C-alpha cells in the first residue's frame, strides 16, 4: 500500500485523492463497471449508425463503430495484462478512443446525421467512461512499485 493511503474496513484502501479501492483482481474485466458502460456505448453507437442518412456514410459509420468497439476491447485487454504498466497503456488507448467517439459524434451532429439530443446523451456516456478510465489509470499509477 502506498504511503499516501489508509486501509479500509473492507480490505481495500483509500488514497489521498479520495478514491476508494477494493481488492479487485486484474483479469475480471467483466466486473468492471467501465467495461459494461463501454459495451452499452458501443451498442448505442451501432444503433445510430443503422439509421438513414448516417448509415449511407460508410466511412464515418465504420470509423465511429471501430472507435466505440475499441473502448471496451482495450479495457478488457488492459485488465487481462499482467502488469500495471501494460494495463495503463491499454486504458489510455480506451480513453483516447472515447475522445475519438466524442469528436465523431460532434461531426455527425454538425452534418445532421444525429440530433443534438442524441449527441448530448452519447457524449455524456463517453465522458463518464473517459472520467472513469482517468481514475482507474490514476489508481494503477499509485499501485505501481
Backbone as CSV, one residue per row, in Angstrom:
resi,resn,N_x,N_y,N_z,CA_x,CA_y,CA_z,C_x,C_y,C_z
1,UNK,0.856,-1.177,0.000,0.000,0.000,0.000,0.899,1.236,0.000
2,UNK,0.594,2.229,-0.856,1.410,3.435,-0.912,1.339,4.245,0.378
3,UNK,2.343,5.094,0.593,2.384,5.945,1.780,1.170,6.861,1.883
4,UNK,0.601,7.222,0.739,-0.487,8.200,0.723,-1.854,7.553,0.926
5,UNK,-1.912,6.298,1.382,-3.183,5.593,1.506,-3.378,5.057,2.915
6,UNK,-4.645,4.800,3.224,-5.014,4.216,4.509,-5.870,2.988,4.258
7,UNK,-5.724,1.980,5.100,-6.529,0.768,4.981,-7.981,1.072,5.335
8,UNK,-8.901,0.369,4.673,-10.325,0.498,4.983,-10.810,-0.811,5.587
9,UNK,-11.987,-0.790,6.184,-12.506,-1.970,6.880,-12.853,-3.119,5.944
10,UNK,-13.060,-2.841,4.645,-13.437,-3.896,3.707,-12.238,-4.574,3.055
11,UNK,-11.041,-4.282,3.551,-9.850,-4.900,2.989,-9.246,-4.109,1.856
12,UNK,-9.844,-2.995,1.517,-9.302,-2.133,0.478,-8.507,-1.004,1.092
13,UNK,-8.374,0.080,0.345,-7.670,1.234,0.883,-8.163,2.496,0.223
14,UNK,-7.949,3.606,0.902,-8.382,4.914,0.407,-7.142,5.741,0.124
15,UNK,-7.110,6.355,-1.044,-5.962,7.165,-1.443,-6.134,8.618,-1.077
16,UNK,-5.052,9.379,-1.236,-5.069,10.790,-0.867,-6.018,11.606,-1.732
17,UNK,-6.406,11.081,-2.895,-7.317,11.803,-3.773,-8.777,11.528,-3.436
18,UNK,-9.017,10.726,-2.410,-10.381,10.404,-2.018,-10.938,9.186,-2.726
19,UNK,-10.122,8.488,-3.496,-10.588,7.300,-4.184,-10.570,6.125,-3.223
20,UNK,-11.514,5.232,-3.391,-11.551,4.033,-2.573,-11.319,2.837,-3.475
21,UNK,-10.450,1.956,-3.041,-10.096,0.805,-3.838,-10.378,-0.447,-3.030
22,UNK,-10.936,-1.446,-3.693,-11.141,-2.709,-3.003,-10.107,-3.707,-3.504
23,UNK,-10.311,-4.942,-3.193,-9.341,-5.959,-3.583,-9.677,-6.538,-4.948
24,UNK,-10.121,-5.713,-5.866,-10.409,-6.157,-7.223,-9.158,-6.785,-7.823
25,UNK,-9.308,-7.939,-8.406,-8.184,-8.626,-9.038,-8.205,-8.365,-10.535
26,UNK,-7.042,-8.040,-11.081,-6.939,-7.879,-12.527,-7.364,-9.178,-13.192
27,UNK,-7.977,-9.064,-14.351,-8.416,-10.237,-15.079,-9.898,-10.514,-14.932
28,UNK,-10.605,-9.690,-14.195,-12.059,-9.822,-14.047,-12.748,-8.654,-14.743
29,UNK,-12.360,-8.392,-15.987,-12.834,-7.188,-16.667,-14.347,-7.107,-16.776
30,UNK,-15.035,-8.240,-16.826,-16.496,-8.202,-16.925,-17.137,-7.598,-15.680
31,UNK,-16.402,-7.588,-14.572,-16.901,-6.988,-13.337,-16.694,-5.476,-13.293
32,UNK,-15.900,-4.952,-14.204,-15.637,-3.511,-14.214,-16.839,-2.756,-14.773
33,UNK,-17.353,-1.828,-14.003,-18.487,-1.019,-14.456,-18.137,-0.261,-15.734
34,UNK,-16.897,0.222,-15.837,-16.485,0.991,-17.007,-16.505,0.121,-18.272
35,UNK,-16.192,-1.159,-18.145,-16.267,-2.066,-19.290,-17.724,-2.246,-19.718
36,UNK,-18.609,-2.419,-18.735,-20.035,-2.575,-19.027,-20.600,-1.322,-19.694
37,UNK,-20.181,-0.147,-19.211,-20.624,1.109,-19.816,-20.073,1.255,-21.228
38,UNK,-18.861,0.760,-21.450,-18.279,0.780,-22.790,-19.070,-0.079,-23.761
39,UNK,-19.518,-1.243,-23.297,-20.365,-2.104,-24.131,-21.664,-1.395,-24.503
40,UNK,-22.255,-0.741,-23.514,-23.511,-0.030,-23.754,-23.317,1.091,-24.776
41,UNK,-22.236,1.844,-24.639,-21.964,2.918,-25.595,-21.760,2.350,-26.996
42,UNK,-20.997,1.274,-27.119,-20.766,0.668,-28.433,-22.085,0.217,-29.063
43,UNK,-22.956,-0.392,-28.269,-24.261,-0.825,-28.785,-25.095,0.376,-29.227
44,UNK,-25.057,1.452,-28.445,-25.797,2.666,-28.813,-25.252,3.279,-30.097
45,UNK,-23.940,3.258,-30.261,-23.322,3.780,-31.486,-23.767,2.941,-32.682
46,UNK,-23.765,1.631,-32.530,-24.224,0.773,-33.622,-25.681,1.064,-33.973
47,UNK,-26.499,1.355,-32.979,-27.911,1.669,-33.240,-28.061,2.926,-34.080
48,UNK,-27.311,3.979,-33.737,-27.472,5.228,-34.506,-26.886,5.114,-35.905
49,UNK,-25.896,4.245,-36.084,-25.300,4.123,-37.417,-26.161,3.293,-38.366
50,UNK,-27.197,2.659,-37.851,-28.132,1.921,-38.704,-29.174,2.838,-39.335
51,UNK,-29.320,4.041,-38.770,-30.356,4.971,-39.219,-29.909,5.752,-40.459
52,UNK,-30.864,6.015,-41.344,-30.621,6.883,-42.507,-30.581,8.326,-42.041
53,UNK,-29.824,9.207,-42.584,-28.857,9.027,-43.670,-27.475,8.593,-43.180
54,UNK,-27.309,8.485,-41.862,-25.999,8.135,-41.307,-25.484,6.825,-41.897
55,UNK,-26.359,5.856,-42.042,-25.943,4.524,-42.496,-25.324,4.542,-43.889
56,UNK,-25.607,5.582,-44.667,-25.049,5.668,-46.024,-23.639,6.252,-46.050
57,UNK,-23.207,6.849,-44.949,-21.854,7.411,-44.869,-20.929,6.317,-44.327
58,UNK,-20.507,5.444,-45.226,-19.762,4.251,-44.820,-18.466,4.585,-44.087
59,UNK,-17.779,5.616,-44.525,-16.512,5.982,-43.891,-16.689,6.385,-42.443
60,UNK,-17.613,7.318,-42.200,-17.842,7.796,-40.838,-18.472,6.708,-39.970
61,UNK,-19.401,5.936,-40.545,-20.013,4.819,-39.795,-18.941,3.847,-39.318
62,UNK,-18.083,3.449,-40.237,-17.035,2.492,-39.903,-16.100,3.056,-38.841
63,UNK,-15.719,4.316,-38.992,-14.766,4.920,-38.063,-15.335,5.023,-36.644
64,UNK,-16.578,5.498,-36.510,-17.155,5.656,-35.170,-17.453,4.295,-34.538
65,UNK,-17.857,3.320,-35.360,-18.081,1.976,-34.830,-16.780,1.374,-34.305
66,UNK,-15.707,1.522,-35.075,-14.412,0.977,-34.655,-13.921,1.650,-33.379
67,UNK,-14.084,2.972,-33.297,-13.653,3.692,-32.092,-14.473,3.251,-30.881
68,UNK,-15.779,3.076,-31.076,-16.651,2.666,-29.970,-16.318,1.251,-29.498
69,UNK,-16.069,0.346,-30.421,-15.713,-1.032,-30.071,-14.347,-1.075,-29.385
70,UNK,-13.477,-0.158,-29.756,-12.139,-0.090,-29.167,-12.178,0.184,-27.666
71,UNK,-13.192,0.888,-27.203,-13.254,1.265,-25.785,-13.349,0.029,-24.883
72,UNK,-14.419,-0.773,-24.963,-14.471,-1.941,-24.068,-13.407,-2.987,-24.408
73,UNK,-13.015,-3.058,-25.678,-11.995,-4.035,-26.071,-10.661,-3.740,-25.403
74,UNK,-10.261,-2.478,-25.390,-8.990,-2.121,-24.765,-9.062,-2.168,-23.243
75,UNK,-10.231,-1.907,-22.685,-10.398,-2.068,-21.235,-10.192,-3.539,-20.873
76,UNK,-10.814,-4.433,-21.639,-10.664,-5.869,-21.381,-9.215,-6.303,-21.557
77,UNK,-8.598,-5.875,-22.648,-7.212,-6.285,-22.893,-6.277,-5.760,-21.809
78,UNK,-6.464,-4.518,-21.425,-5.624,-3.947,-20.378,-5.779,-4.663,-19.059
79,UNK,-7.014,-4.997,-18.725,-7.260,-5.671,-17.451,-6.684,-7.084,-17.442
80,UNK,-6.585,-7.697,-18.592,-6.047,-9.056,-18.686,-4.523,-9.083,-18.703
81,UNK,-3.897,-7.946,-18.913,-2.432,-7.897,-18.950,-1.861,-8.133,-17.562
82,UNK,-0.628,-8.598,-17.529,-0.032,-9.000,-16.268,0.545,-7.885,-15.423
83,UNK,0.765,-6.720,-16.001,1.397,-5.652,-15.229,0.558,-4.381,-15.264
84,UNK,0.745,-3.547,-14.253,0.059,-2.258,-14.232,0.476,-1.395,-15.411
85,UNK,1.750,-1.467,-15.791,2.245,-0.660,-16.910,1.480,-0.987,-18.189
86,UNK,1.300,-2.279,-18.472,0.549,-2.681,-19.661,-0.917,-2.288,-19.535
87,UNK,-1.476,-2.484,-18.353,-2.871,-2.123,-18.105,-3.087,-0.636,-18.364
88,UNK,-2.208,0.186,-17.838,-2.311,1.639,-18.019,-2.257,2.001,-19.497
89,UNK,-1.377,1.341,-20.244,-1.263,1.617,-21.681,-2.611,1.391,-22.373
90,UNK,-3.229,0.241,-22.149,-4.491,-0.081,-22.821,-5.647,0.781,-22.318
91,UNK,-5.655,1.114,-21.039,-6.680,2.025,-20.530,-6.533,3.400,-21.176
92,UNK,-5.300,3.835,-21.421,-5.084,5.106,-22.117,-5.561,5.045,-23.565
93,UNK,-5.370,3.904,-24.219,-5.880,3.735,-25.582,-7.407,3.841,-25.566
94,UNK,-8.044,3.192,-24.596,-9.506,3.263,-24.474,-9.961,4.696,-24.220
95,UNK,-9.226,5.418,-23.377,-9.560,6.817,-23.098,-9.434,7.656,-24.364
96,UNK,-8.405,7.395,-25.152,-8.249,8.088,-26.429,-9.384,7.774,-27.387
97,UNK,-9.851,6.536,-27.372,-10.986,6.152,-28.218,-12.258,6.875,-27.789
98,UNK,-12.403,7.158,-26.497,-13.543,7.963,-26.026,-13.502,9.347,-26.664
99,UNK,-12.319,9.951,-26.681,-12.179,11.275,-27.291,-12.486,11.212,-28.782
100,UNK,-12.073,10.127,-29.424,-12.355,9.941,-30.847,-13.865,9.844,-31.086
101,UNK,-14.556,9.063,-30.260,-16.011,8.926,-30.388,-16.692,10.277,-30.172
102,UNK,-16.261,11.022,-29.172,-16.851,12.337,-28.897,-16.678,13.256,-30.102
103,UNK,-15.494,13.254,-30.692,-15.239,14.075,-31.880,-16.145,13.659,-33.026
104,UNK,-16.250,12.376,-33.275,-17.068,11.880,-34.375,-18.554,12.114,-34.135
105,UNK,-18.985,12.061,-32.885,-20.380,12.391,-32.576,-20.668,13.848,-32.915
106,UNK,-19.736,14.730,-32.605,-19.921,16.143,-32.929,-19.957,16.365,-34.435
107,UNK,-19.156,15.622,-35.181,-19.200,15.709,-36.644,-20.555,15.243,-37.152
108,UNK,-21.059,14.122,-36.613,-22.350,13.605,-37.075,-23.489,14.562,-36.742
109,UNK,-23.360,15.275,-35.635,-24.375,16.267,-35.290,-24.314,17.451,-36.250
110,UNK,-23.128,17.922,-36.543,-22.967,19.076,-37.441,-23.382,18.761,-38.873
111,UNK,-23.284,17.503,-39.262,-23.699,17.121,-40.610,-25.177,16.740,-40.669
112,UNK,-25.845,16.764,-39.518,-27.276,16.488,-39.489,-27.636,15.019,-39.377
113,UNK,-26.666,14.159,-39.127,-26.955,12.733,-39.016,-27.625,12.377,-37.698
114,UNK,-27.293,13.120,-36.629,-27.936,12.880,-35.338,-28.393,14.207,-34.748
115,UNK,-29.406,14.137,-33.911,-29.934,15.335,-33.255,-29.014,15.767,-32.116
116,UNK,-29.201,16.988,-31.675,-28.435,17.495,-30.535,-28.761,16.690,-29.284
117,UNK,-30.000,16.251,-29.157,-30.410,15.434,-28.006,-29.616,14.125,-27.946
118,UNK,-29.493,13.457,-29.080,-28.726,12.209,-29.132,-27.247,12.496,-28.897
119,UNK,-26.747,13.583,-29.472,-25.353,13.977,-29.250,-25.064,14.118,-27.762
120,UNK,-25.907,14.863,-27.065,-25.692,15.113,-25.635,-25.711,13.804,-24.850
121,UNK,-26.681,12.937,-25.145,-26.792,11.651,-24.435,-25.538,10.801,-24.625
122,UNK,-25.118,10.639,-25.872,-23.976,9.774,-26.153,-22.656,10.406,-25.718
123,UNK,-22.565,11.713,-25.865,-21.360,12.411,-25.419,-21.211,12.289,-23.898
124,UNK,-22.319,12.396,-23.178,-22.284,12.221,-21.720,-21.818,10.814,-21.341
125,UNK,-22.311,9.803,-22.062,-21.873,8.427,-21.804,-20.359,8.315,-21.991
126,UNK,-19.874,8.833,-23.107,-18.441,8.744,-23.409,-17.611,9.520,-22.391
127,UNK,-18.100,10.670,-21.958,-17.375,11.471,-20.961,-17.303,10.753,-19.613
128,UNK,-18.385,10.072,-19.228,-18.370,9.309,-17.968,-17.348,8.176,-18.038
129,UNK,-17.306,7.506,-19.175,-16.339,6.424,-19.361,-14.922,6.983,-19.309
130,UNK,-14.710,8.094,-19.988,-13.386,8.722,-20.016,-12.937,9.117,-18.607
131,UNK,-13.851,9.679,-17.822,-13.525,10.068,-16.444,-13.217,8.839,-15.586
132,UNK,-13.992,7.774,-15.762,-13.737,6.537,-15.011,-12.376,5.955,-15.368
133,UNK,-12.050,5.982,-16.650,-10.744,5.478,-17.076,-9.615,6.319,-16.496
134,UNK,-9.819,7.619,-16.474,-8.803,8.509,-15.897,-8.547,8.131,-14.436
135,UNK,-9.612,7.867,-13.695,-9.473,7.463,-12.291,-8.814,6.090,-12.158
136,UNK,-9.197,5.154,-13.017,-8.575,3.827,-12.974,-7.086,3.913,-13.289
137,UNK,-6.734,4.725,-14.253,-5.322,4.910,-14.602,-4.572,5.482,-13.410
138,UNK,-5.162,6.457,-12.765,-4.530,7.067,-11.593,-4.305,6.021,-10.493
139,UNK,-5.277,5.135,-10.285,-5.103,4.109,-9.252,-4.001,3.133,-9.629
140,UNK,-3.900,2.805,-10.896,-2.844,1.886,-11.339,-1.472,2.527,-11.179
141,UNK,-1.373,3.826,-11.439,-0.105,4.535,-11.266,0.291,4.516,-9.795
142,UNK,-0.674,4.747,-8.907,-0.406,4.728,-7.464,0.068,3.343,-7.036
143,UNK,-0.496,2.297,-7.633,-0.153,0.923,-7.259,1.197,0.473,-7.792
144,UNK,1.723,1.158,-8.795,2.989,0.712,-9.383,4.102,0.732,-8.349
145,UNK,4.958,-0.296,-8.398,6.074,-0.351,-7.438,7.111,0.721,-7.738
